[in-house]
Coordinates of C-alpha atoms in Angstrom, one line a residue:
M3 CA 206.8 109.6 -163.5
Q4 CA 203.3 110.6 -164.5
L5 CA 204.6 112.1 -167.8
R6 CA 206.7 109.0 -168.5
L7 CA 203.6 106.8 -168.0
S8 CA 201.6 109.2 -170.3
I9 CA 204.2 108.9 -173.0
F10 CA 204.3 105.1 -172.6
A11 CA 200.5 105.0 -173.0
V12 CA 200.6 107.2 -176.1
S13 CA 203.4 105.0 -177.5
L14 CA 201.4 101.8 -176.9
L15 CA 198.2 103.1 -178.4
Y16 CA 200.1 104.4 -181.4
L17 CA 201.9 101.1 -182.0
L18 CA 198.6 99.2 -181.7
A19 CA 196.9 101.5 -184.1
C20 CA 199.8 101.1 -186.6
S21 CA 199.6 97.4 -186.5
A22 CA 195.9 97.4 -187.2
S23 CA 196.1 99.7 -190.3
R24 CA 198.0 100.6 -193.4
A25 CA 200.2 103.0 -191.4
D26 CA 203.2 100.7 -192.0
D27 CA 203.5 102.1 -195.5
L28 CA 203.8 105.6 -194.0
Q29 CA 206.3 104.5 -191.5
T30 CA 208.4 102.9 -194.2
L31 CA 208.3 106.1 -196.2
A32 CA 209.2 108.1 -193.1
T33 CA 212.1 105.9 -192.2
D34 CA 213.5 106.0 -195.8
F35 CA 213.0 109.8 -196.0
W36 CA 214.7 110.7 -192.7
T37 CA 217.6 108.4 -193.4
W38 CA 218.1 110.2 -196.8
R39 CA 217.4 113.6 -195.4
A40 CA 220.2 113.3 -192.8
A41 CA 222.7 113.0 -195.6
E42 CA 221.0 115.5 -198.0
Q43 CA 219.8 118.4 -195.8
P44 CA 222.0 121.5 -196.2
V45 CA 223.7 123.1 -193.2
S46 CA 221.8 126.2 -192.0
T47 CA 222.3 129.0 -189.5
D48 CA 218.8 128.2 -188.2
D49 CA 219.4 126.8 -184.7
I50 CA 216.4 124.4 -184.7
P51 CA 217.2 121.7 -187.3
R52 CA 220.2 120.0 -185.6
L53 CA 220.8 116.7 -187.4
E54 CA 222.8 113.6 -186.5
R55 CA 224.6 112.9 -189.8
P56 CA 225.9 109.7 -191.1
A57 CA 229.4 108.7 -190.3
H58 CA 232.1 110.7 -192.2
W59 CA 229.4 113.0 -193.7
V60 CA 230.5 116.1 -195.6
P61 CA 228.3 118.4 -197.7
S62 CA 228.0 117.5 -201.4
W63 CA 226.5 119.9 -203.9
S64 CA 228.0 118.8 -207.2
P65 CA 225.6 118.9 -210.2
E66 CA 225.4 115.2 -210.0
S67 CA 224.5 115.3 -206.3
V68 CA 221.8 117.9 -207.0
Q69 CA 220.3 115.8 -209.7
S70 CA 220.3 112.8 -207.5
Y71 CA 218.6 114.8 -204.8
R72 CA 215.9 115.9 -207.2
T73 CA 215.4 112.3 -208.5
K74 CA 215.1 110.9 -205.0
L75 CA 212.8 113.8 -204.0
G76 CA 210.5 112.9 -206.9
E77 CA 210.3 109.3 -205.7
F78 CA 209.3 110.4 -202.2
E79 CA 206.7 112.8 -203.6
S80 CA 205.2 109.9 -205.7
R81 CA 205.2 107.5 -202.8
W82 CA 203.6 110.0 -200.5
L83 CA 200.8 110.9 -202.9
K84 CA 200.0 107.2 -203.5
L85 CA 199.3 106.6 -199.8
D86 CA 195.6 106.3 -198.8
V87 CA 195.2 107.5 -195.2
A88 CA 191.6 108.7 -195.3
S89 CA 190.3 105.9 -193.1
L90 CA 193.1 106.0 -190.6
P91 CA 192.9 107.7 -187.2
I92 CA 193.5 111.4 -187.1
A93 CA 196.9 111.0 -185.4
Q94 CA 198.2 109.0 -188.4
Q95 CA 196.6 111.5 -190.8
V96 CA 198.5 114.2 -189.0
D97 CA 201.7 112.2 -189.5
Y98 CA 200.8 111.9 -193.2
R99 CA 200.6 115.7 -193.4
L100 CA 203.8 116.0 -191.5
M101 CA 205.6 113.9 -194.1
G102 CA 204.0 116.0 -196.9
S103 CA 205.4 119.1 -195.2
A104 CA 208.9 117.6 -194.8
I105 CA 209.0 116.5 -198.4
A106 CA 207.7 119.9 -199.6
R107 CA 210.5 121.6 -197.6
V108 CA 213.0 119.8 -199.7
R109 CA 211.2 120.9 -202.9
C110 CA 211.2 124.5 -201.5
E111 CA 215.0 124.3 -200.9
L112 CA 215.8 122.8 -204.3
D113 CA 213.4 124.5 -206.7
V114 CA 211.6 127.4 -205.0
N115 CA 214.1 129.4 -202.8
R116 CA 217.1 127.7 -204.7
G117 CA 219.7 128.9 -202.2
W118 CA 222.2 126.5 -203.9
Q119 CA 221.7 128.5 -207.1
R120 CA 221.0 132.0 -205.8
N121 CA 222.8 132.6 -202.6
P122 CA 226.6 132.5 -202.3
G123 CA 226.1 132.5 -198.5
F124 CA 224.6 129.0 -198.8
Y125 CA 228.1 127.7 -199.6
I126 CA 229.6 129.6 -196.6
D127 CA 227.2 127.6 -194.5
Q128 CA 228.2 124.3 -196.2
T129 CA 231.9 125.0 -195.5
V130 CA 232.6 127.3 -192.6
G131 CA 229.2 126.5 -191.1
A132 CA 229.7 122.8 -191.3
Y133 CA 233.0 123.1 -189.5
F134 CA 231.4 125.5 -187.0
H135 CA 228.7 123.0 -186.1
L136 CA 231.3 120.3 -185.3
L137 CA 232.7 122.6 -182.6
L138 CA 229.5 123.2 -180.7
P139 CA 229.4 120.0 -178.6
P140 CA 231.7 120.3 -175.6
P141 CA 235.1 118.4 -175.5
P142 CA 236.6 115.9 -175.7
F143 CA 237.6 115.8 -179.3
D144 CA 238.3 112.1 -179.7
A145 CA 239.7 110.4 -182.8
V146 CA 236.3 110.1 -184.5
R147 CA 235.4 113.7 -184.0
T148 CA 238.9 114.9 -184.9
S149 CA 238.7 112.9 -188.1
L150 CA 235.4 114.4 -189.1
I151 CA 236.8 118.0 -188.4
V152 CA 239.7 117.3 -190.7
E153 CA 237.5 115.7 -193.4
T154 CA 235.2 118.7 -193.3
L155 CA 238.0 121.2 -193.7
A156 CA 239.4 119.0 -196.6
S157 CA 236.0 119.2 -198.3
I158 CA 235.8 123.0 -198.4
R159 CA 237.8 123.4 -201.6
T160 CA 235.6 120.9 -203.5
T161 CA 232.4 122.4 -202.2
L162 CA 233.4 125.9 -203.3
T163 CA 234.3 124.5 -206.8
Q164 CA 230.8 123.1 -206.9
A165 CA 229.4 126.5 -205.8
R166 CA 231.0 128.3 -208.8
T167 CA 229.3 125.8 -211.1
N168 CA 225.9 126.0 -209.4
L169 CA 225.5 129.8 -208.7
S170 CA 223.8 130.8 -212.0
D171 CA 221.3 133.3 -210.6
I172 CA 223.0 135.4 -208.0
P173 CA 221.4 138.7 -206.8
A174 CA 224.1 141.3 -206.1
P175 CA 223.0 141.9 -202.4
F176 CA 223.5 138.2 -201.7
A177 CA 227.0 138.3 -203.2
S178 CA 228.0 141.4 -201.3
L179 CA 226.8 139.9 -198.1
A180 CA 228.9 136.8 -198.7
V181 CA 231.9 138.9 -199.5
D182 CA 231.5 140.8 -196.2
R183 CA 231.1 137.5 -194.2
L184 CA 234.4 136.3 -195.6
A185 CA 236.3 139.6 -195.1
N186 CA 238.5 138.3 -192.3
I187 CA 238.2 134.6 -193.0
R188 CA 241.9 133.9 -193.1
S189 CA 242.6 135.2 -189.6
S190 CA 239.3 133.9 -188.2
L191 CA 239.7 130.3 -189.4
Q192 CA 243.4 130.2 -188.7
Q193 CA 242.8 131.4 -185.1
S194 CA 240.1 128.7 -184.6
V195 CA 242.3 125.9 -186.0
T196 CA 245.3 127.0 -184.0
A197 CA 243.3 127.1 -180.7
L198 CA 241.6 123.8 -181.5
K199 CA 244.7 121.7 -182.6
P200 CA 246.0 121.0 -179.1
K201 CA 242.7 119.6 -178.0
L202 CA 242.4 117.2 -181.0
D203 CA 243.5 113.6 -181.2
A204 CA 247.2 113.9 -182.3
N205 CA 247.3 110.9 -184.6
T206 CA 244.1 111.8 -186.5
S207 CA 244.9 115.5 -186.8
K208 CA 248.3 115.2 -188.6
D209 CA 247.0 116.8 -191.8
L210 CA 245.0 119.5 -190.0
D211 CA 247.3 122.4 -190.8
A212 CA 247.6 121.5 -194.5
K213 CA 243.8 121.0 -194.9
A214 CA 243.1 124.2 -193.0
Q215 CA 245.4 126.2 -195.3
Q216 CA 243.8 124.7 -198.4
A217 CA 240.4 125.6 -197.0
I218 CA 241.4 129.2 -196.2
Q219 CA 242.9 129.7 -199.7
A220 CA 239.7 128.3 -201.3
L221 CA 237.5 130.6 -199.2
E222 CA 239.6 133.7 -200.1
D223 CA 239.5 132.7 -203.8
Y224 CA 235.7 132.3 -203.5
R225 CA 235.4 135.8 -202.0
E226 CA 237.5 137.3 -204.8
W227 CA 235.4 135.4 -207.4
L228 CA 232.2 136.9 -206.0
Q229 CA 233.6 140.4 -205.6
A230 CA 234.6 140.5 -209.2
R231 CA 231.0 139.7 -210.2
V232 CA 229.0 142.0 -208.0
P233 CA 228.9 145.0 -210.4
N234 CA 227.2 142.9 -213.1
L235 CA 224.7 141.1 -211.0
P236 CA 220.9 142.0 -210.7
S237 CA 219.7 143.6 -207.6
E238 CA 216.4 141.7 -207.0
T239 CA 216.4 139.3 -204.0
A240 CA 212.7 138.6 -203.6
V241 CA 211.3 135.1 -204.2
G242 CA 207.9 136.5 -205.1
R243 CA 204.3 135.9 -204.0
D244 CA 203.9 132.5 -205.6
S245 CA 207.0 131.0 -204.0
Y246 CA 206.0 132.5 -200.6
I247 CA 202.5 131.0 -200.9
F248 CA 204.1 127.7 -201.7
F249 CA 206.0 127.8 -198.4
L250 CA 203.0 128.9 -196.3
K251 CA 200.7 126.3 -197.8
N252 CA 202.9 123.3 -198.3
V253 CA 205.7 123.6 -195.8
A254 CA 204.7 125.7 -192.8
L255 CA 200.9 124.9 -193.0
I256 CA 200.1 128.5 -192.0
P257 CA 196.5 129.5 -192.7
Y258 CA 197.2 133.2 -193.4
S259 CA 197.8 135.1 -196.7
P260 CA 200.7 137.5 -196.9
E261 CA 198.3 140.4 -196.4
R262 CA 196.9 138.8 -193.3
L263 CA 200.4 138.2 -192.0
L264 CA 201.1 141.9 -192.4
E265 CA 197.9 142.8 -190.5
I266 CA 198.9 140.4 -187.6
G267 CA 202.4 141.8 -187.4
K268 CA 201.1 145.4 -187.4
D269 CA 198.6 144.8 -184.7
E270 CA 201.0 142.9 -182.5
W271 CA 203.7 145.6 -182.9
A272 CA 201.2 148.3 -181.7
R273 CA 200.2 146.1 -178.8
S274 CA 203.8 145.4 -177.8
V275 CA 204.8 149.1 -178.1
S276 CA 201.9 150.0 -175.9
F277 CA 202.8 147.5 -173.2
Q278 CA 206.5 148.6 -173.3
V279 CA 205.4 152.3 -172.9
Y280 CA 203.1 151.4 -170.0
E281 CA 205.9 149.4 -168.3
E282 CA 208.5 152.1 -168.8
H283 CA 206.1 154.7 -167.4
R284 CA 205.4 152.6 -164.4
N285 CA 209.1 152.0 -163.8
Q286 CA 210.4 155.6 -164.5
S287 CA 211.6 156.0 -160.9
L288 CA 213.4 152.7 -160.8
P289 CA 217.1 152.2 -161.7
Q290 CA 218.1 150.5 -164.9
L291 CA 219.4 146.9 -164.7
A292 CA 223.1 146.6 -164.2
L293 CA 225.4 144.4 -166.2
F294 CA 226.9 141.4 -164.5
K295 CA 230.4 142.3 -163.4
T296 CA 232.1 139.1 -164.6
E297 CA 231.5 136.1 -166.8
Q298 CA 231.4 133.8 -163.8
E299 CA 228.8 136.0 -162.1
E300 CA 226.6 135.6 -165.2
I301 CA 227.2 131.8 -165.3
A302 CA 226.2 131.4 -161.7
A303 CA 223.1 133.5 -162.1
T304 CA 222.0 131.5 -165.2
T305 CA 222.5 128.2 -163.3
R306 CA 220.5 129.5 -160.3
D307 CA 217.8 131.0 -162.5
E308 CA 217.4 127.9 -164.6
L309 CA 216.6 125.8 -161.5
A310 CA 214.2 128.5 -160.3
V311 CA 212.3 128.5 -163.7
R312 CA 212.0 124.7 -163.5
R313 CA 210.6 124.9 -160.0
Y314 CA 208.2 127.7 -161.0
L315 CA 206.8 125.6 -163.9
Q316 CA 206.0 122.8 -161.6
E317 CA 204.8 124.7 -158.5
K318 CA 202.5 126.9 -160.6
Q319 CA 201.3 123.8 -162.5
I320 CA 202.2 125.4 -165.8
L321 CA 204.2 122.5 -167.5
S322 CA 205.4 119.1 -166.3
V323 CA 209.2 118.8 -166.1
P324 CA 210.3 115.1 -166.5
D325 CA 213.0 113.8 -164.2
W326 CA 215.2 112.7 -167.1
L327 CA 215.4 116.2 -168.6
Q328 CA 218.9 117.7 -168.2
H329 CA 219.8 121.3 -167.6
Y330 CA 220.4 124.4 -169.8
G331 CA 223.2 126.8 -168.9
V332 CA 225.9 129.1 -170.2
V333 CA 229.6 128.5 -170.4
P334 CA 232.6 130.7 -171.5
M335 CA 233.1 131.1 -175.2
P336 CA 235.9 128.6 -176.2
D337 CA 238.9 130.1 -177.9
Y338 CA 238.4 127.8 -180.9
L339 CA 234.8 129.0 -181.4
A340 CA 235.1 132.7 -180.6
P341 CA 236.7 133.7 -184.0
L342 CA 233.8 132.2 -185.9
E343 CA 230.8 133.1 -183.7
S344 CA 229.2 135.2 -186.4
F345 CA 228.9 132.0 -188.6
G346 CA 226.1 130.4 -186.5
E347 CA 224.2 130.2 -183.2
T348 CA 226.5 129.5 -180.3
D349 CA 224.3 127.0 -178.5
D350 CA 224.4 123.3 -178.2
F351 CA 220.9 121.9 -177.8
T352 CA 222.4 118.3 -177.7
S353 CA 220.6 115.8 -180.0
P354 CA 218.5 112.6 -179.9
S355 CA 221.5 110.5 -178.9
R356 CA 222.7 113.0 -176.3
L357 CA 219.6 113.3 -174.1
K358 CA 221.7 112.6 -171.0
E359 CA 223.9 115.6 -171.6
N360 CA 223.3 119.2 -170.5
S361 CA 222.6 121.9 -173.1
S362 CA 224.8 124.9 -173.2
R363 CA 225.1 128.3 -174.8
Y364 CA 228.5 129.9 -175.2
I365 CA 228.8 133.5 -174.0
N366 CA 231.3 136.4 -174.0
S367 CA 232.1 138.5 -171.0
P368 CA 229.5 141.1 -170.0
A369 CA 230.1 144.5 -171.8
P370 CA 228.0 147.4 -173.0
D371 CA 228.9 146.8 -176.6
L372 CA 227.4 143.3 -176.8
G373 CA 224.8 142.6 -179.4
Y374 CA 221.1 143.0 -178.8
F375 CA 220.3 139.6 -177.3
A376 CA 223.6 139.1 -175.5
L377 CA 223.3 142.5 -173.9
S378 CA 219.9 141.6 -172.4
V379 CA 221.2 138.3 -171.1
A380 CA 224.1 140.1 -169.4
K381 CA 221.5 141.9 -167.3
D382 CA 218.9 139.1 -166.6
P383 CA 219.4 135.6 -168.1
R384 CA 215.8 134.5 -167.6
A385 CA 214.5 135.9 -170.9
E386 CA 217.0 133.7 -172.8
I387 CA 216.5 130.8 -170.5
V388 CA 212.8 130.8 -171.1
H389 CA 213.2 131.1 -174.9
E390 CA 216.3 129.0 -175.6
G391 CA 216.5 126.7 -172.6
V392 CA 213.7 125.9 -170.2
P393 CA 210.9 125.7 -171.1
G394 CA 212.0 126.9 -174.6
H395 CA 214.0 125.3 -177.4
Y396 CA 216.2 122.8 -175.5
F397 CA 213.3 121.6 -173.3
Q398 CA 210.9 121.3 -176.3
L399 CA 213.4 119.7 -178.6
A400 CA 214.4 117.1 -175.9
L401 CA 210.8 116.2 -175.4
S402 CA 210.3 115.9 -179.2
W403 CA 213.4 113.7 -179.5
A404 CA 211.9 111.4 -177.0
H405 CA 208.5 111.3 -178.7
P406 CA 207.0 107.8 -179.0
D407 CA 206.1 108.5 -182.6
P408 CA 209.2 108.2 -184.8
I409 CA 207.9 110.6 -187.4
R410 CA 207.5 113.4 -184.8
R411 CA 210.9 112.7 -183.4
H412 CA 212.5 113.7 -186.7
Y413 CA 210.2 116.3 -188.1
Y414 CA 210.9 120.0 -187.4
D415 CA 209.1 123.2 -188.2
S416 CA 210.4 126.6 -187.1
G417 CA 206.8 127.9 -187.0
A418 CA 205.9 125.7 -184.1
N419 CA 209.4 125.7 -182.5
E420 CA 210.0 129.4 -182.6
G421 CA 206.3 130.1 -181.8
I422 CA 206.6 128.0 -178.6
G423 CA 209.8 129.8 -177.7
F424 CA 208.2 133.2 -178.1
Y425 CA 204.9 132.1 -176.5
A426 CA 206.9 130.9 -173.5
E427 CA 208.4 134.4 -172.9
E428 CA 205.0 136.3 -172.7
M429 CA 203.3 133.3 -171.0
M430 CA 205.9 133.3 -168.2
L431 CA 205.7 137.0 -167.9
E432 CA 202.0 136.8 -167.4
A433 CA 202.5 133.8 -165.0
G434 CA 204.5 136.1 -162.7
L435 CA 208.1 135.0 -163.3
F436 CA 209.3 138.5 -163.8
D437 CA 207.3 140.2 -161.1
D438 CA 210.5 140.7 -159.1
S439 CA 212.2 142.7 -161.8
P440 CA 210.1 145.4 -163.6
R441 CA 213.0 146.4 -165.9
S442 CA 213.2 142.8 -167.0
R443 CA 209.6 143.0 -168.1
E444 CA 210.7 145.9 -170.4
I445 CA 213.1 143.5 -172.1
I446 CA 210.3 141.0 -172.8
Y447 CA 208.1 143.7 -174.3
N448 CA 211.0 144.9 -176.5
F449 CA 211.5 141.3 -177.6
M450 CA 207.8 141.3 -178.5
R451 CA 208.4 144.5 -180.7
L452 CA 211.2 142.8 -182.5
R453 CA 209.2 139.6 -183.3
A454 CA 206.2 141.6 -184.5
L455 CA 208.4 143.6 -186.8
R456 CA 210.1 140.5 -188.2
V457 CA 206.7 139.6 -189.7
E458 CA 206.6 142.8 -191.8
V459 CA 210.3 142.5 -192.7
D460 CA 209.9 138.8 -193.8
V461 CA 206.8 139.4 -195.9
K462 CA 208.1 142.6 -197.5
L463 CA 211.5 141.0 -198.3
A464 CA 209.8 138.0 -199.9
L465 CA 207.4 140.2 -202.0
G466 CA 210.1 142.7 -203.1
L467 CA 208.7 145.6 -201.0
F468 CA 211.9 145.9 -198.9
T469 CA 215.5 145.7 -199.9
I470 CA 217.9 144.1 -197.4
E471 CA 219.3 147.5 -196.5
Q472 CA 215.8 148.9 -196.0
A473 CA 214.9 146.0 -193.8
A474 CA 218.1 146.4 -191.7
E475 CA 217.5 150.1 -191.3
Y476 CA 213.9 149.5 -190.3
L477 CA 214.9 147.0 -187.7
E478 CA 217.7 149.1 -186.4
H479 CA 215.6 152.2 -185.8
T480 CA 212.2 150.7 -185.0
V481 CA 213.0 147.9 -182.5
P482 CA 215.5 149.5 -181.8
M483 CA 218.6 147.3 -182.0
D484 CA 222.3 147.5 -182.9
R485 CA 223.2 147.9 -186.6
Q486 CA 225.1 144.6 -186.9
T487 CA 222.3 142.5 -185.5
A488 CA 219.8 144.2 -187.7
R489 CA 221.8 143.6 -190.8
T490 CA 222.5 140.0 -189.9
E491 CA 218.8 139.4 -189.3
A492 CA 217.7 141.1 -192.6
A493 CA 220.2 139.1 -194.6
F494 CA 219.1 135.8 -193.1
F495 CA 215.4 136.6 -193.6
A496 CA 216.0 137.6 -197.2
S497 CA 217.7 134.3 -198.0
S498 CA 215.2 132.2 -195.8
P499 CA 211.8 133.5 -196.6
G500 CA 209.2 132.4 -194.1
Q501 CA 211.6 131.9 -191.1
A502 CA 211.2 135.3 -189.5
I503 CA 207.4 135.1 -189.3
S504 CA 207.7 131.9 -187.3
Y505 CA 208.0 133.6 -183.9
Q506 CA 205.0 135.9 -184.0
I507 CA 202.7 133.8 -186.2
G508 CA 203.5 130.6 -184.3
K509 CA 202.7 132.4 -181.1
T510 CA 199.5 133.8 -182.5
Q511 CA 198.4 130.4 -183.6
I512 CA 199.2 129.0 -180.1
L513 CA 197.0 131.6 -178.5
H514 CA 194.1 130.8 -180.8
F515 CA 194.7 127.0 -180.1
L516 CA 194.6 127.6 -176.3
A517 CA 191.5 129.7 -176.5
E518 CA 189.7 127.0 -178.6
A519 CA 190.9 124.3 -176.1
Q520 CA 189.5 126.3 -173.2
R521 CA 186.2 127.0 -175.0
K522 CA 185.7 123.5 -176.0
Q523 CA 186.9 121.7 -172.8
K524 CA 185.3 124.2 -170.4
E525 CA 185.8 123.2 -166.8
K526 CA 187.8 120.1 -167.9
F527 CA 190.5 122.4 -169.4
S528 CA 193.9 122.2 -167.7
L529 CA 196.6 124.6 -168.6
Q530 CA 199.3 122.1 -167.6
R531 CA 197.8 119.3 -169.7
F532 CA 197.4 121.7 -172.7
H533 CA 201.1 122.7 -172.4
D534 CA 202.3 119.1 -171.9
S535 CA 200.6 118.2 -175.2
L536 CA 201.8 121.3 -176.9
W537 CA 205.4 120.8 -175.9
L538 CA 205.6 117.1 -176.5
N539 CA 204.3 117.7 -180.1
G540 CA 206.3 120.9 -180.3
N541 CA 207.6 120.2 -183.8
V542 CA 204.1 119.8 -185.2
P543 CA 202.5 122.8 -187.0
I544 CA 199.7 124.3 -184.8
A545 CA 197.0 123.8 -187.4
L546 CA 197.7 120.0 -187.2
Q547 CA 197.8 120.0 -183.4
T548 CA 194.5 121.8 -183.3
W549 CA 192.9 119.2 -185.5
E550 CA 194.4 116.3 -183.5
L551 CA 193.6 117.5 -180.0
L552 CA 190.3 119.3 -180.6
G553 CA 189.0 117.9 -183.8
I554 CA 188.9 121.4 -185.3
K555 CA 190.0 121.5 -188.9
D556 CA 189.3 125.2 -189.8
D557 CA 192.9 126.3 -190.0
L558 CA 194.0 123.3 -192.0
N559 CA 191.1 123.9 -194.4
A560 CA 192.2 127.5 -194.7
V561 CA 195.8 126.3 -195.5
D562 CA 194.5 124.1 -198.3
Q563 CA 192.6 127.1 -199.8
L564 CA 195.5 129.5 -199.8
H565 CA 196.3 131.0 -203.2

């Protein structure tokens, strides 16, 4: 109740401020932009930007669509630059910078990273990935949802025709990775459609089989088209320093140069390795964690542990848990999703219109050959609960979707989101959540090693100091982790420069933010109040949160001076 009243008070103050200023112009721009963005934004394997699309939406990347995107983007850039917010309250100036970041992200996608021109995997995301995302919410599959699934399958052939026109600057490693991703697409997509069909609305799914076969053939033709071109393609995948700086400065609002990022990653890797060594030495006489015996045992443990984490947050006065917040759990992998699980993250974080529904992650049965993260969860679910569920992504996204400020409800930034998820892991470890399981603490420290190494991998891939294979090998042997997960991570980071730094760098910024808050507020500092503000504004880059909450603009000034 206290949090609800707090949110209501913030909302009232915000609306009063808006009515007394020129912020209406910014709100109009934001409303127009987010409406447009919901239709324009490409599908991604990043699990944070889950959008509610317009009715009957399917991806469109024809040359005409791309030109219309650029034209509209130019209009938004012009409108944003013309706004005068210097005399407005800091909260609204923060919103102005948020909109600048959101607009710059589109410019980065269209003209800096240029995945639609450089990365054949981009079109796998717009086709198989778009279908995959429609399968994540739990049943039922009513007529509306069934119709959208059929329409999405039907759009695949057109999208891949557009891909052949657009892909004018393909690096060979990106093409090879796309070929590998589509190696078993016929059997995978067919198995998914066959398993899904009995669950769909019968009248609306009459054309499902025909559309699916057309989609499968188009995907196989696309794979062969790429395979024939690989020998003649250039090898360079790096976006280069200038493009990387553009992302750091204009999109992520991160105040560190690439060189400083490497220093942070190196220092944090040494710290995490040391902590893991200390923990393993301390635990050398203890047995290793056992795998759950069955899927049901893992599900029951996750349900029990999620409730325990929520209680822990409140009893230790770490973070407020609103009564309306639903639960995060795991459920068995559906037969229609299992064949395609490598095409995206198998979690359903719900959405702004589904705040009354539980969030779920789909899992496979416990087994020694599971991937890096799944294997850890099959031993102790709490590390994933803390990062992905409560108080991590699901919790933070749900709070953000209920934010009284419409701009902050829609804005997303992986730097803050993933930073909070990673921060939550170590914060909960230090708060004592894992005191009952020393071997689980080893898992947290190994996660820390991975996130620190991701910084080095991301920066070196972007600057051309690592190839994808070198990055994969480095992750495999230095974390260590299984080869497939390492290769998947390296490929994603190469095609999405700046995403992999978000975990460690976001957490580093949060630690500085907390230290400054404690220094400035002294005896008035409250960890719970600090966390409540951090989580409510969890989509907002930390440099902006520091300015708004503490009046400290040092990081934002450093962002503006990056070169």
